[in-house]
Amino acid sequence: MTHFRPPRLIILSGPSGAGKSTVTRRLLSECRLPLRLSVSATTRAPRPSERDGREYHFLSQQQFAELREQDAFLESKEVFGSGHWYGTLRREVTDGLEAGQWIILEIDVQGAVEVMEHSAFDAISLFIHPGGMDELERRLRDRGTESERAIAKRLETAAEEMSCLHHYQYEIINGSVDTAVAQICQILRDHQETHTCSKN
Ligand code: 5GP
C-alpha cells in the first residue's frame, strides 16, 4: 500500500553560481509534485530581467527592518557582507503548506542552517554545488551579472559555504542540470511516498 505524506519544506542552497535558480526552475516545471518556490524579500536592487513579486519582493532597507521587527521572517540574513538583506517570509511558507504545496526555499547557507536548527519545520535539505571552485568561478564570470569585486566576494563566501555541506541531508553535484533535476526529483518523490505492507 502506498501512503502519501503531507507537504514538506525543501531547502535548496549552495554557493552563488552553483546553478540553483536553473535547477529550481526546471524542478518546478518537470517534477510531478505540487512544488512552489517561496519568494524571498531582499533589499538589493532588481536586475534588469527581474520583476517585483516574481524573483523577489524588492524592499527598501526601512521596509525590511519593519518586517523584521514584526517577526514576519522565518529567517533573514545579510548575505555576502554587501549590506543587502535577504529573508524568507513566514507567510510564503505557511500559506503554501496549508494549501498542500511543497515549498522550496532557495536560500543561503546561514539562513538554511537557521531554519534547520531553529524552526519547527522538518525540512528536506539539499546542498548543490558544481564540484569545484574553478568551475564555480567560471560560471559566475559567464553569467556576467556581477562586478569583479562582487565576484571576488561571492567566491570568498562560496569557500566558507562549502564547509557547511555536512549540515545538509543531500549533496547534489550539478555537473549536468538534467541529472541534478532528476536526482532531486527522485529524492523528493521518495520522501512523498511510504510503502507499507497491507495485511492481504
Ligand atoms: P542573488 O542576489 O544572486 O539573487 O542571491 C544571493 C544569495 O542570496 C543566494 O545565495 C540566494 O540563495 C540567497 N538568498 C535568496 N533569498 C534568500 C533568503 O530569503 N534568505 C537567505 N538567507 N538567503 C537568500
PDB file of C-alpha atoms and ligand atoms in Angstrom:
ATOM      1  CA  MET A   1       0.000   0.000   0.000  1.00  0.00           C
ATOM      2  CA  THR A   2       1.281   3.492  -0.759  1.00  0.00           C
ATOM      3  CA  HIS A   3       0.749   6.348   1.667  1.00  0.00           C
ATOM      4  CA  PHE A   4       1.324   9.934   0.666  1.00  0.00           C
ATOM      5  CA  ARG A   5       2.883  12.141   3.263  1.00  0.00           C
ATOM      6  CA  PRO A   6       1.853  15.741   3.950  1.00  0.00           C
ATOM      7  CA  PRO A   7       3.596  18.581   2.064  1.00  0.00           C
ATOM      8  CA  ARG A   8       7.130  19.415   3.109  1.00  0.00           C
ATOM      9  CA  LEU A   9       9.522  22.314   3.252  1.00  0.00           C
ATOM     10  CA  ILE A  10      12.525  21.887   0.953  1.00  0.00           C
ATOM     11  CA  ILE A  11      15.752  23.816   1.484  1.00  0.00           C
ATOM     12  CA  LEU A  12      17.971  24.182  -1.544  1.00  0.00           C
ATOM     13  CA  SER A  13      21.218  26.001  -1.004  1.00  0.00           C
ATOM     14  CA  GLY A  14      24.723  26.132  -2.301  1.00  0.00           C
ATOM     15  CA  PRO A  15      27.239  28.705  -3.446  1.00  0.00           C
ATOM     16  CA  SER A  16      26.228  31.503  -5.770  1.00  0.00           C
ATOM     17  CA  GLY A  17      26.872  30.271  -9.327  1.00  0.00           C
ATOM     18  CA  ALA A  18      26.077  26.635  -8.470  1.00  0.00           C
ATOM     19  CA  GLY A  19      23.031  26.715 -10.737  1.00  0.00           C
ATOM     20  CA  LYS A  20      20.362  26.742  -8.016  1.00  0.00           C
ATOM     21  CA  SER A  21      17.965  29.000  -9.928  1.00  0.00           C
ATOM     22  CA  THR A  22      18.141  26.954 -13.128  1.00  0.00           C
ATOM     23  CA  VAL A  23      17.661  23.700 -11.255  1.00  0.00           C
ATOM     24  CA  THR A  24      14.761  25.167  -9.266  1.00  0.00           C
ATOM     25  CA  ARG A  25      13.023  26.435 -12.412  1.00  0.00           C
ATOM     26  CA  ARG A  26      13.327  23.032 -14.024  1.00  0.00           C
ATOM     27  CA  LEU A  27      12.095  21.255 -10.881  1.00  0.00           C
ATOM     28  CA  LEU A  28       9.027  23.479 -10.754  1.00  0.00           C
ATOM     29  CA  SER A  29       8.068  22.627 -14.310  1.00  0.00           C
ATOM     30  CA  GLU A  30       9.177  18.983 -14.520  1.00  0.00           C
ATOM     31  CA  CYS A  31       8.887  17.289 -11.139  1.00  0.00           C
ATOM     32  CA  ARG A  32       5.405  15.916 -10.682  1.00  0.00           C
ATOM     33  CA  LEU A  33       4.822  17.213  -7.182  1.00  0.00           C
ATOM     34  CA  PRO A  34       2.869  20.324  -6.165  1.00  0.00           C
ATOM     35  CA  LEU A  35       6.027  22.401  -5.774  1.00  0.00           C
ATOM     36  CA  ARG A  36       6.077  26.125  -5.174  1.00  0.00           C
ATOM     37  CA  LEU A  37       9.016  28.494  -4.774  1.00  0.00           C
ATOM     38  CA  SER A  38       8.904  30.774  -1.755  1.00  0.00           C
ATOM     39  CA  VAL A  39       9.543  34.321  -2.982  1.00  0.00           C
ATOM     40  CA  SER A  40      12.038  35.912  -0.603  1.00  0.00           C
ATOM     41  CA  ALA A  41      12.324  39.577   0.287  1.00  0.00           C
ATOM     42  CA  THR A  42      15.537  41.471  -0.420  1.00  0.00           C
ATOM     43  CA  THR A  43      16.924  44.965  -0.174  1.00  0.00           C
ATOM     44  CA  ARG A  44      19.197  44.558  -3.216  1.00  0.00           C
ATOM     45  CA  ALA A  45      18.195  46.269  -6.454  1.00  0.00           C
ATOM     46  CA  PRO A  46      16.385  44.225  -9.123  1.00  0.00           C
ATOM     47  CA  ARG A  47      18.468  43.007 -12.088  1.00  0.00           C
ATOM     48  CA  PRO A  48      17.110  44.088 -15.479  1.00  0.00           C
ATOM     49  CA  SER A  49      15.237  40.821 -16.059  1.00  0.00           C
ATOM     50  CA  GLU A  50      13.731  40.654 -12.577  1.00  0.00           C
ATOM     51  CA  ARG A  51      10.215  41.683 -11.543  1.00  0.00           C
ATOM     52  CA  ASP A  52       8.948  42.629  -8.104  1.00  0.00           C
ATOM     53  CA  GLY A  53       6.987  39.734  -6.584  1.00  0.00           C
ATOM     54  CA  ARG A  54       8.336  37.205  -9.094  1.00  0.00           C
ATOM     55  CA  GLU A  55      12.050  36.666  -8.305  1.00  0.00           C
ATOM     56  CA  TYR A  56      11.916  38.648  -5.046  1.00  0.00           C
ATOM     57  CA  HIS A  57       9.826  41.112  -3.114  1.00  0.00           C
ATOM     58  CA  PHE A  58      12.155  44.108  -3.535  1.00  0.00           C
ATOM     59  CA  LEU A  59      12.041  46.237  -0.381  1.00  0.00           C
ATOM     60  CA  SER A  60      13.747  49.340   0.964  1.00  0.00           C
ATOM     61  CA  GLN A  61      16.030  48.924   3.988  1.00  0.00           C
ATOM     62  CA  GLN A  62      13.303  50.523   6.089  1.00  0.00           C
ATOM     63  CA  GLN A  63      10.512  48.256   4.859  1.00  0.00           C
ATOM     64  CA  PHE A  64      12.749  45.249   5.502  1.00  0.00           C
ATOM     65  CA  ALA A  65      13.626  46.436   9.024  1.00  0.00           C
ATOM     66  CA  GLU A  66       9.928  46.960   9.822  1.00  0.00           C
ATOM     67  CA  LEU A  67       9.092  43.413   8.759  1.00  0.00           C
ATOM     68  CA  ARG A  68      11.941  42.090  10.904  1.00  0.00           C
ATOM     69  CA  GLU A  69      10.516  43.956  13.888  1.00  0.00           C
ATOM     70  CA  GLN A  70       7.119  42.398  13.201  1.00  0.00           C
ATOM     71  CA  ASP A  71       8.755  38.922  13.202  1.00  0.00           C
ATOM     72  CA  ALA A  72       7.494  38.390   9.652  1.00  0.00           C
ATOM     73  CA  PHE A  73      10.597  36.409   8.659  1.00  0.00           C
ATOM     74  CA  LEU A  74      11.292  32.754   9.265  1.00  0.00           C
ATOM     75  CA  GLU A  75      14.938  33.751   8.808  1.00  0.00           C
ATOM     76  CA  SER A  76      16.708  36.828   7.495  1.00  0.00           C
ATOM     77  CA  LYS A  77      20.381  37.461   6.790  1.00  0.00           C
ATOM     78  CA  GLU A  78      22.761  39.977   5.382  1.00  0.00           C
ATOM     79  CA  VAL A  79      24.258  37.946   2.532  1.00  0.00           C
ATOM     80  CA  PHE A  80      27.856  38.404   1.215  1.00  0.00           C
ATOM     81  CA  GLY A  81      28.561  41.231   3.684  1.00  0.00           C
ATOM     82  CA  SER A  82      27.244  43.528   0.951  1.00  0.00           C
ATOM     83  CA  GLY A  83      24.852  45.399   3.208  1.00  0.00           C
ATOM     84  CA  HIS A  84      21.940  43.730   1.381  1.00  0.00           C
ATOM     85  CA  TRP A  85      19.415  41.745   3.351  1.00  0.00           C
ATOM     86  CA  TYR A  86      17.529  38.660   2.232  1.00  0.00           C
ATOM     87  CA  GLY A  87      14.734  36.931   4.136  1.00  0.00           C
ATOM     88  CA  THR A  88      12.146  34.172   3.968  1.00  0.00           C
ATOM     89  CA  LEU A  89       8.674  35.486   4.705  1.00  0.00           C
ATOM     90  CA  ARG A  90       6.750  33.251   7.115  1.00  0.00           C
ATOM     91  CA  ARG A  91       3.530  33.709   5.158  1.00  0.00           C
ATOM     92  CA  GLU A  92       5.131  32.414   1.933  1.00  0.00           C
ATOM     93  CA  VAL A  93       5.838  29.158   3.739  1.00  0.00           C
ATOM     94  CA  THR A  94       2.716  28.719   5.860  1.00  0.00           C
ATOM     95  CA  ASP A  95       0.236  29.751   3.138  1.00  0.00           C
ATOM     96  CA  GLY A  96       1.814  27.287   0.716  1.00  0.00           C
ATOM     97  CA  LEU A  97       1.988  24.355   3.115  1.00  0.00           C
ATOM     98  CA  GLU A  98      -1.611  24.945   4.211  1.00  0.00           C
ATOM     99  CA  ALA A  99      -2.645  24.874   0.550  1.00  0.00           C
ATOM    100  CA  GLY A 100      -0.971  21.446   0.205  1.00  0.00           C
ATOM    101  CA  GLN A 101       2.081  22.681  -1.686  1.00  0.00           C
ATOM    102  CA  TRP A 102       5.688  21.644  -1.150  1.00  0.00           C
ATOM    103  CA  ILE A 103       7.608  24.847  -0.595  1.00  0.00           C
ATOM    104  CA  ILE A 104      11.133  25.353  -1.891  1.00  0.00           C
ATOM    105  CA  LEU A 105      13.426  27.789  -0.089  1.00  0.00           C
ATOM    106  CA  GLU A 106      16.324  28.770  -2.331  1.00  0.00           C
ATOM    107  CA  ILE A 107      18.409  30.429   0.354  1.00  0.00           C
ATOM    108  CA  ASP A 108      21.983  30.866   1.531  1.00  0.00           C
ATOM    109  CA  VAL A 109      23.744  28.590   3.979  1.00  0.00           C
ATOM    110  CA  GLN A 110      23.363  30.802   7.053  1.00  0.00           C
ATOM    111  CA  GLY A 111      19.613  31.076   6.527  1.00  0.00           C
ATOM    112  CA  ALA A 112      19.316  27.369   5.783  1.00  0.00           C
ATOM    113  CA  VAL A 113      21.101  26.353   8.976  1.00  0.00           C
ATOM    114  CA  GLU A 114      18.842  28.685  10.944  1.00  0.00           C
ATOM    115  CA  VAL A 115      15.695  27.074   9.514  1.00  0.00           C
ATOM    116  CA  MET A 116      17.103  23.561  10.060  1.00  0.00           C
ATOM    117  CA  GLU A 117      18.144  24.185  13.645  1.00  0.00           C
ATOM    118  CA  HIS A 118      15.726  26.782  14.984  1.00  0.00           C
ATOM    119  CA  SER A 119      12.382  26.250  13.292  1.00  0.00           C
ATOM    120  CA  ALA A 120       9.718  23.628  13.862  1.00  0.00           C
ATOM    121  CA  PHE A 121       9.796  22.544  10.210  1.00  0.00           C
ATOM    122  CA  ASP A 122      11.103  19.113   9.382  1.00  0.00           C
ATOM    123  CA  ALA A 123      12.758  20.295   6.171  1.00  0.00           C
ATOM    124  CA  ILE A 124      14.366  18.215   3.441  1.00  0.00           C
ATOM    125  CA  SER A 125      17.761  19.858   2.898  1.00  0.00           C
ATOM    126  CA  LEU A 126      19.858  19.734  -0.260  1.00  0.00           C
ATOM    127  CA  PHE A 127      23.231  21.326  -0.956  1.00  0.00           C
ATOM    128  CA  ILE A 128      24.018  21.868  -4.602  1.00  0.00           C
ATOM    129  CA  HIS A 129      27.456  22.745  -5.969  1.00  0.00           C
ATOM    130  CA  PRO A 130      29.350  22.427  -9.237  1.00  0.00           C
ATOM    131  CA  GLY A 131      32.085  20.141  -7.916  1.00  0.00           C
ATOM    132  CA  GLY A 132      34.972  22.605  -7.546  1.00  0.00           C
ATOM    133  CA  MET A 133      35.912  26.251  -7.042  1.00  0.00           C
ATOM    134  CA  ASP A 134      37.367  26.654 -10.574  1.00  0.00           C
ATOM    135  CA  GLU A 135      34.091  25.615 -12.138  1.00  0.00           C
ATOM    136  CA  LEU A 136      32.193  27.930  -9.806  1.00  0.00           C
ATOM    137  CA  GLU A 137      34.355  30.901 -10.808  1.00  0.00           C
ATOM    138  CA  ARG A 138      33.879  30.117 -14.494  1.00  0.00           C
ATOM    139  CA  ARG A 139      30.084  30.020 -14.089  1.00  0.00           C
ATOM    140  CA  LEU A 140      29.991  33.284 -12.129  1.00  0.00           C
ATOM    141  CA  ARG A 141      32.019  35.015 -14.845  1.00  0.00           C
ATOM    142  CA  ASP A 142      29.926  33.525 -17.665  1.00  0.00           C
ATOM    143  CA  ARG A 143      26.775  34.857 -16.012  1.00  0.00           C
ATOM    144  CA  GLY A 144      28.178  38.362 -16.413  1.00  0.00           C
ATOM    145  CA  THR A 145      25.819  39.952 -13.860  1.00  0.00           C
ATOM    146  CA  GLU A 146      28.384  40.849 -11.175  1.00  0.00           C
ATOM    147  CA  SER A 147      31.338  43.228 -10.941  1.00  0.00           C
ATOM    148  CA  GLU A 148      34.881  41.878 -10.335  1.00  0.00           C
ATOM    149  CA  ARG A 149      34.621  42.956  -6.703  1.00  0.00           C
ATOM    150  CA  ALA A 150      31.267  41.202  -6.271  1.00  0.00           C
ATOM    151  CA  ILE A 151      32.647  38.039  -7.917  1.00  0.00           C
ATOM    152  CA  ALA A 152      35.626  38.015  -5.542  1.00  0.00           C
ATOM    153  CA  LYS A 153      33.296  38.423  -2.558  1.00  0.00           C
ATOM    154  CA  ARG A 154      30.986  35.660  -3.790  1.00  0.00           C
ATOM    155  CA  LEU A 155      33.942  33.280  -4.263  1.00  0.00           C
ATOM    156  CA  GLU A 156      35.188  34.006  -0.763  1.00  0.00           C
ATOM    157  CA  THR A 157      31.708  33.324   0.625  1.00  0.00           C
ATOM    158  CA  ALA A 158      31.410  30.183  -1.516  1.00  0.00           C
ATOM    159  CA  ALA A 159      34.543  28.703   0.070  1.00  0.00           C
ATOM    160  CA  GLU A 160      33.008  29.266   3.525  1.00  0.00           C
ATOM    161  CA  GLU A 161      29.673  27.855   2.383  1.00  0.00           C
ATOM    162  CA  MET A 162      31.268  24.673   1.067  1.00  0.00           C
ATOM    163  CA  SER A 163      32.433  23.956   4.600  1.00  0.00           C
ATOM    164  CA  CYS A 164      28.776  23.783   5.725  1.00  0.00           C
ATOM    165  CA  LEU A 165      27.931  20.856   3.478  1.00  0.00           C
ATOM    166  CA  HIS A 166      27.720  18.481   6.442  1.00  0.00           C
ATOM    167  CA  HIS A 167      24.606  20.271   7.769  1.00  0.00           C
ATOM    168  CA  TYR A 168      22.583  19.032   4.785  1.00  0.00           C
ATOM    169  CA  GLN A 169      20.884  15.692   4.188  1.00  0.00           C
ATOM    170  CA  TYR A 170      21.781  15.520   0.475  1.00  0.00           C
ATOM    171  CA  GLU A 171      24.733  16.661  -1.648  1.00  0.00           C
ATOM    172  CA  ILE A 172      23.954  17.286  -5.308  1.00  0.00           C
ATOM    173  CA  ILE A 173      26.826  17.853  -7.734  1.00  0.00           C
ATOM    174  CA  ASN A 174      25.437  19.923 -10.552  1.00  0.00           C
ATOM    175  CA  GLY A 175      27.621  18.678 -13.399  1.00  0.00           C
ATOM    176  CA  SER A 176      24.629  18.337 -15.693  1.00  0.00           C
ATOM    177  CA  VAL A 177      21.374  20.133 -14.993  1.00  0.00           C
ATOM    178  CA  ASP A 178      19.319  17.194 -16.332  1.00  0.00           C
ATOM    179  CA  THR A 179      20.961  14.792 -13.902  1.00  0.00           C
ATOM    180  CA  ALA A 180      20.705  17.157 -10.941  1.00  0.00           C
ATOM    181  CA  VAL A 181      16.996  17.774 -11.608  1.00  0.00           C
ATOM    182  CA  ALA A 182      16.246  14.054 -11.984  1.00  0.00           C
ATOM    183  CA  GLN A 183      18.189  13.258  -8.821  1.00  0.00           C
ATOM    184  CA  ILE A 184      16.418  15.888  -6.697  1.00  0.00           C
ATOM    185  CA  CYS A 185      13.012  14.982  -8.077  1.00  0.00           C
ATOM    186  CA  GLN A 186      13.588  11.329  -7.165  1.00  0.00           C
ATOM    187  CA  ILE A 187      14.686  12.294  -3.641  1.00  0.00           C
ATOM    188  CA  LEU A 188      11.506  14.342  -3.165  1.00  0.00           C
ATOM    189  CA  ARG A 189       9.274  11.609  -4.523  1.00  0.00           C
ATOM    190  CA  ASP A 190      10.906   9.113  -2.153  1.00  0.00           C
ATOM    191  CA  HIS A 191      10.007  11.456   0.691  1.00  0.00           C
ATOM    192  CA  GLN A 192       6.450  11.713  -0.580  1.00  0.00           C
ATOM    193  CA  GLU A 193       5.730   8.017  -0.593  1.00  0.00           C
ATOM    194  CA  THR A 194       5.984   5.499   2.173  1.00  0.00           C
ATOM    195  CA  HIS A 195       5.346   1.894   1.339  1.00  0.00           C
ATOM    196  CA  THR A 196       3.830  -0.337   3.955  1.00  0.00           C
ATOM    197  CA  CYS A 197       2.709  -3.957   3.718  1.00  0.00           C
ATOM    198  CA  SER A 198      -1.033  -4.463   3.651  1.00  0.00           C
ATOM    199  CA  LYS A 199      -2.461  -7.401   5.590  1.00  0.00           C
ATOM    200  CA  ASN A 200      -3.695  -9.195   2.444  1.00  0.00           C
TER     201      ASN A 200
HETATM  202  P1  5GP B   1      21.061  36.751  -5.590  1.00  0.00           P
HETATM  203  O1  5GP B   1      21.398  38.152  -5.187  1.00  0.00           O
HETATM  204  O2  5GP B   1      22.088  36.186  -6.549  1.00  0.00           O
HETATM  205  O3  5GP B   1      19.642  36.610  -6.102  1.00  0.00           O
HETATM  206  O4  5GP B   1      21.104  35.842  -4.303  1.00  0.00           O
HETATM  207  C1  5GP B   1      22.188  35.886  -3.469  1.00  0.00           C
HETATM  208  C2  5GP B   1      22.116  34.809  -2.410  1.00  0.00           C
HETATM  209  O5  5GP B   1      21.072  35.076  -1.502  1.00  0.00           O
HETATM  210  C3  5GP B   1      21.869  33.409  -2.970  1.00  0.00           C
HETATM  211  O6  5GP B   1      22.795  32.505  -2.390  1.00  0.00           O
HETATM  212  C4  5GP B   1      20.481  33.115  -2.509  1.00  0.00           C
HETATM  213  O7  5GP B   1      20.289  31.719  -2.296  1.00  0.00           O
HETATM  214  C5  5GP B   1      20.419  33.882  -1.206  1.00  0.00           C
HETATM  215  N1  5GP B   1      19.052  34.142  -0.788  1.00  0.00           N
HETATM  216  C6  5GP B   1      17.982  34.416  -1.575  1.00  0.00           C
HETATM  217  N2  5GP B   1      16.880  34.562  -0.832  1.00  0.00           N
HETATM  218  C7  5GP B   1      17.251  34.355   0.452  1.00  0.00           C
HETATM  219  C8  5GP B   1      16.555  34.358   1.699  1.00  0.00           C
HETATM  220  O8  5GP B   1      15.357  34.557   1.794  1.00  0.00           O
HETATM  221  N3  5GP B   1      17.288  34.123   2.820  1.00  0.00           N
HETATM  222  C9  5GP B   1      18.621  33.867   2.781  1.00  0.00           C
HETATM  223  N4  5GP B   1      19.224  33.625   3.943  1.00  0.00           N
HETATM  224  N5  5GP B   1      19.313  33.850   1.628  1.00  0.00           N
HETATM  225  C10 5GP B   1      18.644  34.098   0.478  1.00  0.00           C
END
